[in-house]
Coordinates of C-alpha atoms in Angstrom, one line a residue:
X53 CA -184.5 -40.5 164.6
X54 CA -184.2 -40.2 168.3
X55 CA -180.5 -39.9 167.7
X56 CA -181.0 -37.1 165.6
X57 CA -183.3 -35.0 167.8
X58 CA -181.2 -35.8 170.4
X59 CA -177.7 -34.1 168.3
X60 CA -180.1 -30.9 167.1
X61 CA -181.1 -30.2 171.1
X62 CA -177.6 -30.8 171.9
X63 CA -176.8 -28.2 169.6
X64 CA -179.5 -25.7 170.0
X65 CA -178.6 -25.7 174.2
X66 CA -174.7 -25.3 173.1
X67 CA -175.9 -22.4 171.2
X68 CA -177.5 -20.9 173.6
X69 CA -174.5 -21.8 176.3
X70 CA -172.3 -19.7 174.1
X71 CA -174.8 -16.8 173.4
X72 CA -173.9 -14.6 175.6
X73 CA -171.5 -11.6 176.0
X74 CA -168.4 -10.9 178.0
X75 CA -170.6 -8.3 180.3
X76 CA -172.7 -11.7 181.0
X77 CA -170.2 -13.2 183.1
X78 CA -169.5 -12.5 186.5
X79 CA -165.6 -11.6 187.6
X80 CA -165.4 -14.8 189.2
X81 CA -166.0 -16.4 185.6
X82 CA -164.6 -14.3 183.4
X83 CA -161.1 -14.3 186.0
X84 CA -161.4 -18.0 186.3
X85 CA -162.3 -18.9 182.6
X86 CA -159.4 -16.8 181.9
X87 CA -156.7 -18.3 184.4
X88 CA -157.4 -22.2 182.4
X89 CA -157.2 -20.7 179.2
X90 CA -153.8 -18.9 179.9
X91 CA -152.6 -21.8 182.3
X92 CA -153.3 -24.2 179.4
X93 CA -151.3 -22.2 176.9
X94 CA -148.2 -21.7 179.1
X95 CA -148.4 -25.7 179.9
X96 CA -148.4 -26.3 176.3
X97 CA -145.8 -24.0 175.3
X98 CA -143.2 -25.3 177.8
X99 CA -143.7 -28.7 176.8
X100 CA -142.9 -28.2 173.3
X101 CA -139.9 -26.4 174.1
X102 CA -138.7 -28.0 176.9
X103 CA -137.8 -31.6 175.0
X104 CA -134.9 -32.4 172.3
X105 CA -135.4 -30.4 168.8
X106 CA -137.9 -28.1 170.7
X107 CA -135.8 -25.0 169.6
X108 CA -133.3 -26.5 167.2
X109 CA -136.2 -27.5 164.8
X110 CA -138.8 -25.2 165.4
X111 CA -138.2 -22.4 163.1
X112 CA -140.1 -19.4 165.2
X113 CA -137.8 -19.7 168.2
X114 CA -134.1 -21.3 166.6
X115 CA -131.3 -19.7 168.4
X116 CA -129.0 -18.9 165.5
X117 CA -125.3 -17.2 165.8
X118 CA -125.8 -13.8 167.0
X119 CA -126.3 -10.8 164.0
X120 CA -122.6 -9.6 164.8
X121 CA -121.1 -13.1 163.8
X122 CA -123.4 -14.4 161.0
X123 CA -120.7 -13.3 158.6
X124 CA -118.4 -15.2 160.8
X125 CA -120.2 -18.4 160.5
X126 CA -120.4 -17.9 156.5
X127 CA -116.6 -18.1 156.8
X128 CA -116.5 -21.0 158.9
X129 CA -118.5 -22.6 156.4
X130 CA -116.7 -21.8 153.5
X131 CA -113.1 -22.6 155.0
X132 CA -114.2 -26.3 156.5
X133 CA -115.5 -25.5 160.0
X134 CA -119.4 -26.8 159.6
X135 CA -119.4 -29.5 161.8
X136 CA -118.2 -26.8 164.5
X137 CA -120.5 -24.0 163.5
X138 CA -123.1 -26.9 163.2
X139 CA -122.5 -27.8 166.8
X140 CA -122.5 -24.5 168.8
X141 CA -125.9 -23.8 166.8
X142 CA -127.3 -27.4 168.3
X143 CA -125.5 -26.7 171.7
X144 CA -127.6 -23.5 172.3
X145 CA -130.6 -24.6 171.2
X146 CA -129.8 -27.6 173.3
X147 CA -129.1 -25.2 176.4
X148 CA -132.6 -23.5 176.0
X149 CA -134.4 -26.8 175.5
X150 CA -132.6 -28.2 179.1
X151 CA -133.8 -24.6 181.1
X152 CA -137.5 -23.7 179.4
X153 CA -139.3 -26.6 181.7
X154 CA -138.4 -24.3 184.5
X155 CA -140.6 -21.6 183.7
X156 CA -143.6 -24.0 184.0
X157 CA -143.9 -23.2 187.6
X158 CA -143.3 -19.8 187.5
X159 CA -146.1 -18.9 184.7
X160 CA -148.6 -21.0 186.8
X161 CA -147.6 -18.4 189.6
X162 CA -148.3 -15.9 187.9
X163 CA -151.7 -16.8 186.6
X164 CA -152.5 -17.7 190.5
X165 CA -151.9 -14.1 191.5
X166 CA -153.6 -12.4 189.1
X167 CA -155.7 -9.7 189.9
X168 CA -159.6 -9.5 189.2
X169 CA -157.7 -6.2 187.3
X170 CA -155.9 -7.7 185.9
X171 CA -157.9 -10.6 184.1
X172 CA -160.5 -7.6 183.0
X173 CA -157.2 -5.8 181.0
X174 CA -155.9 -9.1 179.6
X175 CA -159.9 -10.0 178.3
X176 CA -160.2 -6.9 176.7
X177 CA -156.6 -6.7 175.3
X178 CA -155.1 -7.4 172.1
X179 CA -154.7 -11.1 171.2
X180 CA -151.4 -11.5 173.1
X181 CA -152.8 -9.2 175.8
X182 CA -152.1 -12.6 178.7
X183 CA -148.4 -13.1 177.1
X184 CA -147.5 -9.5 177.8
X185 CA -148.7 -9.8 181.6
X186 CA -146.8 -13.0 181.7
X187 CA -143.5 -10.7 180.3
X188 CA -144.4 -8.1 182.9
X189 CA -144.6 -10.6 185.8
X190 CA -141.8 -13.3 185.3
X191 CA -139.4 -12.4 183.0
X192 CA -136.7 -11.2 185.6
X193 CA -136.7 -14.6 187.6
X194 CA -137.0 -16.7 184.2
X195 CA -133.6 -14.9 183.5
X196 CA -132.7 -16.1 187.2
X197 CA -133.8 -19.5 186.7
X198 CA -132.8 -20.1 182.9
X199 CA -129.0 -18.8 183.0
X200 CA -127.5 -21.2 185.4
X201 CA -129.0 -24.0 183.3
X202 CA -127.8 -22.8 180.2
X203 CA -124.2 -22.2 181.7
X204 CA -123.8 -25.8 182.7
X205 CA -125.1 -27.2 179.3
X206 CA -122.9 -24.5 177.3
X207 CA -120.0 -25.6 179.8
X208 CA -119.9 -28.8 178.5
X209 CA -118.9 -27.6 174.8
X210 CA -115.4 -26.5 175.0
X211 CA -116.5 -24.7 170.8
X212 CA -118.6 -21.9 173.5
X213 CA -115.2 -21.1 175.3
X214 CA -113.7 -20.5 171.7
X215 CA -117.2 -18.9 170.6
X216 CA -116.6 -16.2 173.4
X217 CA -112.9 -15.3 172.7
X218 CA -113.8 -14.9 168.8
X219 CA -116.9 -12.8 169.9
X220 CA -114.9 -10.6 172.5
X221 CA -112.4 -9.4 170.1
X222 CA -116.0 -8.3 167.9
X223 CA -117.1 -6.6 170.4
X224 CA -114.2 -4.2 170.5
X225 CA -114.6 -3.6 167.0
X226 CA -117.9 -3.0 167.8
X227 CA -119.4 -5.6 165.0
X228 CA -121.1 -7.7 167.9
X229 CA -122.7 -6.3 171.3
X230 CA -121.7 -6.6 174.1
X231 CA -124.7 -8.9 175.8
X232 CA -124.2 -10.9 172.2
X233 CA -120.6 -11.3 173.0
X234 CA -121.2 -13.4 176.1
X235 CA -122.8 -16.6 175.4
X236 CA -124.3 -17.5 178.0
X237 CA -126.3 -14.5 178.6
X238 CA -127.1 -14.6 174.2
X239 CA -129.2 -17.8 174.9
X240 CA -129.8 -17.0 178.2
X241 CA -132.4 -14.2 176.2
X242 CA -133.0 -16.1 173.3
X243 CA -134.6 -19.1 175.6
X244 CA -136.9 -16.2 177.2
X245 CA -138.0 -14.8 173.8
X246 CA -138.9 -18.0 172.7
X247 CA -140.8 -19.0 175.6
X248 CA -142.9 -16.1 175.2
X249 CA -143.1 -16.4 171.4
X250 CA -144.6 -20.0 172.0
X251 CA -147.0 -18.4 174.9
X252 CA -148.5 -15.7 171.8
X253 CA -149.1 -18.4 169.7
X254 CA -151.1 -20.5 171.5
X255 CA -153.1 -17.5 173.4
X256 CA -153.7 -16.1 170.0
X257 CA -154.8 -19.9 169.3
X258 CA -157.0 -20.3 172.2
X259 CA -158.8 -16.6 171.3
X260 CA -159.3 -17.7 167.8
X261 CA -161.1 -21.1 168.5
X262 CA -162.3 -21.4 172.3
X263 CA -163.5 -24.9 171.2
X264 CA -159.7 -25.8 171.3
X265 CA -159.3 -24.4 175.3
X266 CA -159.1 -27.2 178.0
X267 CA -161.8 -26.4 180.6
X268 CA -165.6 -25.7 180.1
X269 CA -165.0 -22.4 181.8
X270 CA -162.5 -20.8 179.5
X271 CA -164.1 -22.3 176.3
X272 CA -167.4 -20.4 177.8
X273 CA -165.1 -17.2 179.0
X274 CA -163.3 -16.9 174.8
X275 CA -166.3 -17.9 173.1
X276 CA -168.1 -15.4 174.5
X277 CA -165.4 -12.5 173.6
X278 CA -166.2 -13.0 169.9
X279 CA -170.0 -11.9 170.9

């Protein structure tokens, strides 16, 4: 009996923990609440990405051939060349699993300078509201970081060297563009857009079920967004 009085007070003071509205909580909270949730979420995403078959198996963020040369692969395909087309598919995903852990540092940067303003914005904003102030602030040196990465781990498949003279000659036919056309910078941009496609889905995760967040503060900060 005592154990069960105990469980209902525990849940009646939880209750009243979460009962409150966003306009409850001070800027220090609500900024603060805010920075665990988002740090948590861009912590999470990298490490799924940033480990073998992070990409190549994750079907939201697989780097396949660019558009311009899908009918290319089809060909290889058909004519015996799977095991090749097979490979350079593996290699960039591969090359985007190696340079993703380096935006670890640079998303907990950004969520260290953000601005009381900011954090208000991002609160109030639609559910990927923190992903798009992580675009706004990072993507430029992720680009920095992430392409010297991928060029050493796409250096080491001499099918990428073939890759790019097949896709050069598309591009002056105009079937594959130009950014496409060179590898390097292809994954280079597929890595980023994964990164933040993983950074969406676990913001959007932590907004639906504050429960799930890692500190006190930010399940106290989400829960009470739903108010």
């Amino acid at each position: 009996m005592r154990a069960i009085v105990g469980f209902v007070g525990c849940l009646v003071m939880c209750t009243q923990v979460w009962a409150i509205s966003l306009s409850d909580l001070s800027d220090k909270d609500a900024g603060g609440g805010l920075k665990e949730a988002l740090s948590q979420g861009a912590a999470k995403a990298v490490d799924l990405l940033g480990k073998q078959d992070g990409f190549l198996k994750n079907a939201k963020v697989k780097i396949p051939m660019p558009d311009g040369l899908r009918q290319a692969e089809k060909l290889m395909r058909t004519f015996g060349m799977k095991k090749q087309a097979d490979e350079l598919i593996t290699s960039m995903n591969r090359a985007a699993e190696a340079a993703v852990p380096e935006a670890k540092e640079l998303l907990v940067g950004a969520v260290k300078d953000m601005s009381v303003e900011d954090a208000k914005k991002i609160l109030t904003g639609g559910d990927t509201s923190g992903t798009e102030y992580f675009k706004g602030k990072t993507s430029a040196q992720l680009k920095e970081r992430f392409k010297p990465i991928v060029q050493k781990a796409m250096d080491k498949v001499g099918l990428a060297k073939t890759y790019e003279k097949f896709a050069s000659k598309g591009a002056q036919y105009g079937v594959i563009s130009k950014e496409d056309a060179d590898l390097d910078n292809y994954v280079t941009q597929k890595t980023l857009d994964g990164l933040f496609t993983m950074v969406a889905e676990e913001e959007k995760a932590i907004r639906k079920n504050p429960v799930g967040a890692a500190g006190d503060l930010a399940k106290k900060v989400f829960g009470a967004l739903g108010k």
